[in-house]
């Protein structure tokens, strides 16, 4: 089975539910997480929030978002936050050049600089509910891929940024 073969629905997933299958996988590994749900008429989003440590013992926030639609295939999004923030605005051009370079180098993950000047890693996975069997372990594997990539670029990132997250000023 290939890595992306697991992003499908099926009889077992339909009875268990994608979010329940992810919860069971996280529980199986004794990972601490918080859940949040948002629903509208045609879609449901479930957020799994957790903290993970890089190999250098730095802590980052990981969020897994499951978006399911009533009328179409959904997706699973993995976001890694609290990696670093741009404190010195004169380094913005150099940081964006590095982000573009990394985005060209890595196939399944994309870095971005959000409106708060935080560096965020983003992974989008399609959720095809027509065939196959959903494999929550594949989602965990992709989160691991994202963490390894953050570790790979970490030293270069720290040359331009400050560790962690810059809280947004109160508006």
Short mmCIF file of C-alpha atoms in Angstrom, two decimals:
data_model
loop_
_atom_site.label_atom_id
_atom_site.label_comp_id
_atom_site.label_asym_id
_atom_site.label_seq_id
_atom_site.Cartn_x
_atom_site.Cartn_y
_atom_site.Cartn_z
CA UNK A 1 0.00 0.00 0.00
CA UNK A 2 1.36 3.43 -0.92
CA UNK A 3 1.27 6.35 1.46
CA UNK A 4 -1.61 8.06 -0.30
CA UNK A 5 -3.66 4.89 -0.70
CA UNK A 6 -4.80 5.51 2.85
CA UNK A 7 -6.66 8.74 2.15
CA UNK A 8 -9.88 7.07 1.10
CA UNK A 9 -13.15 6.16 2.75
CA UNK A 10 -14.77 2.77 2.89
CA UNK A 11 -17.13 0.55 4.88
CA UNK A 12 -14.96 0.48 8.00
CA UNK A 13 -14.34 4.22 7.91
CA UNK A 14 -18.00 4.97 7.33
CA UNK A 15 -18.97 2.99 10.44
CA UNK A 16 -16.13 4.37 12.58
CA UNK A 17 -15.92 7.87 11.14
CA UNK A 18 -12.76 9.59 10.02
CA UNK A 19 -12.46 11.76 13.13
CA UNK A 20 -13.09 8.79 15.41
CA UNK A 21 -10.41 6.83 13.55
CA UNK A 22 -7.92 9.70 14.07
CA UNK A 23 -8.88 9.92 17.76
CA UNK A 24 -8.31 6.18 18.13
CA UNK A 25 -4.87 6.48 16.46
CA UNK A 26 -3.86 9.37 18.74
CA UNK A 27 -5.14 7.49 21.80
CA UNK A 28 -3.29 4.35 20.73
CA UNK A 29 -0.04 6.35 20.91
CA UNK A 30 -1.07 8.12 24.17
CA UNK A 31 -0.82 11.56 22.54
CA UNK A 32 -2.50 14.45 24.33
CA UNK A 33 -4.80 16.54 22.15
CA UNK A 34 -7.75 18.89 22.31
CA UNK A 35 -10.72 18.80 19.95
CA UNK A 36 -12.81 21.54 18.45
CA UNK A 37 -15.65 21.23 15.95
CA UNK A 38 -17.24 23.71 13.55
CA UNK A 39 -20.25 22.84 11.44
CA UNK A 40 -22.27 24.54 8.76
CA UNK A 41 -25.11 23.29 6.63
CA UNK A 42 -22.88 21.68 3.99
CA UNK A 43 -19.61 20.98 5.83
CA UNK A 44 -18.08 19.88 9.11
CA UNK A 45 -14.59 20.71 10.36
CA UNK A 46 -12.86 18.99 13.26
CA UNK A 47 -9.62 20.36 14.70
CA UNK A 48 -7.12 18.26 16.65
CA UNK A 49 -4.67 20.50 18.58
CA UNK A 50 -1.50 19.06 20.09
CA UNK A 51 2.05 19.99 21.06
CA UNK A 52 5.03 18.09 19.67
CA UNK A 53 8.75 18.31 20.29
CA UNK A 54 11.38 18.50 17.61
CA UNK A 55 14.56 16.42 18.07
CA UNK A 56 16.27 19.54 19.46
CA UNK A 57 13.60 19.64 22.23
CA UNK A 58 11.88 22.73 20.83
CA UNK A 59 8.11 22.52 21.14
CA UNK A 60 5.76 23.35 18.28
CA UNK A 61 1.99 23.25 17.88
CA UNK A 62 0.48 20.73 15.46
CA UNK A 63 -3.09 21.04 14.21
CA UNK A 64 -4.88 18.42 12.13
CA UNK A 65 -8.02 19.71 10.42
CA UNK A 66 -10.54 17.30 8.91
CA UNK A 67 -12.97 19.04 6.56
CA UNK A 68 -15.86 16.94 5.29
CA UNK A 69 -18.51 18.18 2.86
CA UNK A 70 -22.00 16.83 2.25
CA UNK A 71 -21.64 17.31 -1.52
CA UNK A 72 -17.96 16.73 -2.33
CA UNK A 73 -14.72 15.15 -1.19
CA UNK A 74 -13.05 16.91 1.70
CA UNK A 75 -9.49 17.13 2.87
CA UNK A 76 -7.19 16.74 5.81
CA UNK A 77 -4.85 19.63 6.55
CA UNK A 78 -1.86 19.40 8.86
CA UNK A 79 -0.42 22.70 10.10
CA UNK A 80 2.67 23.15 12.25
CA UNK A 81 2.77 26.44 14.18
CA UNK A 82 4.99 28.16 16.74
CA UNK A 83 8.10 27.29 14.74
CA UNK A 84 9.49 30.82 14.42
CA UNK A 85 8.49 34.40 13.76
CA UNK A 86 10.03 37.24 11.82
CA UNK A 87 11.05 39.86 14.35
CA UNK A 88 13.23 42.04 12.13
CA UNK A 89 11.31 43.37 9.14
CA UNK A 90 14.48 44.08 7.12
CA UNK A 91 15.02 40.27 6.92
CA UNK A 92 11.60 39.68 5.30
CA UNK A 93 12.97 39.48 1.73
CA UNK A 94 15.66 36.97 2.72
CA UNK A 95 13.12 34.87 4.64
CA UNK A 96 10.65 34.85 1.75
CA UNK A 97 13.46 33.80 -0.61
CA UNK A 98 14.30 30.88 1.75
CA UNK A 99 10.61 29.92 2.01
CA UNK A 100 10.34 29.86 -1.80
CA UNK A 101 13.48 27.73 -1.99
CA UNK A 102 12.16 25.26 0.60
CA UNK A 103 8.77 25.11 -1.12
CA UNK A 104 10.53 24.17 -4.35
CA UNK A 105 12.66 21.55 -2.56
CA UNK A 106 9.90 19.75 -0.63
CA UNK A 107 7.05 18.10 -2.46
CA UNK A 108 4.29 17.55 0.11
CA UNK A 109 4.79 20.46 2.49
CA UNK A 110 4.65 24.20 2.02
CA UNK A 111 6.00 26.92 4.26
CA UNK A 112 4.36 30.31 4.52
CA UNK A 113 4.69 33.53 6.47
CA UNK A 114 1.29 34.40 7.91
CA UNK A 115 -0.12 37.83 8.66
CA UNK A 116 1.36 37.72 12.17
CA UNK A 117 4.83 37.15 10.66
CA UNK A 118 4.84 33.56 11.95
CA UNK A 119 6.43 30.81 9.85
CA UNK A 120 3.88 28.01 9.35
CA UNK A 121 4.24 24.61 7.66
CA UNK A 122 1.19 23.36 5.77
CA UNK A 123 0.33 19.91 4.37
CA UNK A 124 -2.91 19.27 2.41
CA UNK A 125 -4.15 15.74 1.88
CA UNK A 126 -7.18 14.87 -0.29
CA UNK A 127 -9.98 12.90 1.29
CA UNK A 128 -11.66 10.71 -1.34
CA UNK A 129 -14.65 8.97 0.21
CA UNK A 130 -15.44 6.72 -2.75
CA UNK A 131 -13.11 3.75 -2.41
CA UNK A 132 -10.41 2.14 -0.32
CA UNK A 133 -9.87 2.21 3.43
CA UNK A 134 -8.92 5.23 5.50
CA UNK A 135 -5.56 4.78 7.24
CA UNK A 136 -5.16 7.25 10.15
CA UNK A 137 -1.56 6.06 10.60
CA UNK A 138 -0.81 7.67 7.21
CA UNK A 139 -1.94 11.04 8.59
CA UNK A 140 0.42 10.59 11.54
CA UNK A 141 3.20 9.63 9.13
CA UNK A 142 2.67 12.83 7.14
CA UNK A 143 2.77 14.88 10.35
CA UNK A 144 6.11 13.18 11.05
CA UNK A 145 7.31 14.14 7.56
CA UNK A 146 6.44 17.76 8.31
CA UNK A 147 8.29 17.66 11.63
CA UNK A 148 11.41 16.19 10.00
CA UNK A 149 11.38 18.92 7.36
CA UNK A 150 11.11 21.62 10.04
CA UNK A 151 14.11 20.02 11.74
CA UNK A 152 16.01 20.00 8.44
CA UNK A 153 15.53 23.76 7.81
CA UNK A 154 15.61 24.82 11.47
CA UNK A 155 19.18 26.15 11.59
CA UNK A 156 18.71 28.22 8.42
CA UNK A 157 15.39 29.50 9.75
CA UNK A 158 16.93 30.59 13.05
CA UNK A 159 19.46 32.74 11.17
CA UNK A 160 16.53 34.92 10.02
CA UNK A 161 13.86 34.47 12.69
CA UNK A 162 13.22 34.27 16.40
CA UNK A 163 12.11 30.99 17.98
CA UNK A 164 8.46 30.48 18.79
CA UNK A 165 5.42 32.64 18.19
CA UNK A 166 4.91 36.39 18.35
CA UNK A 167 1.53 37.06 19.96
CA UNK A 168 -0.66 39.34 17.90
CA UNK A 169 -1.16 42.80 19.45
CA UNK A 170 -4.64 43.25 20.89
CA UNK A 171 -6.82 45.20 18.49
#
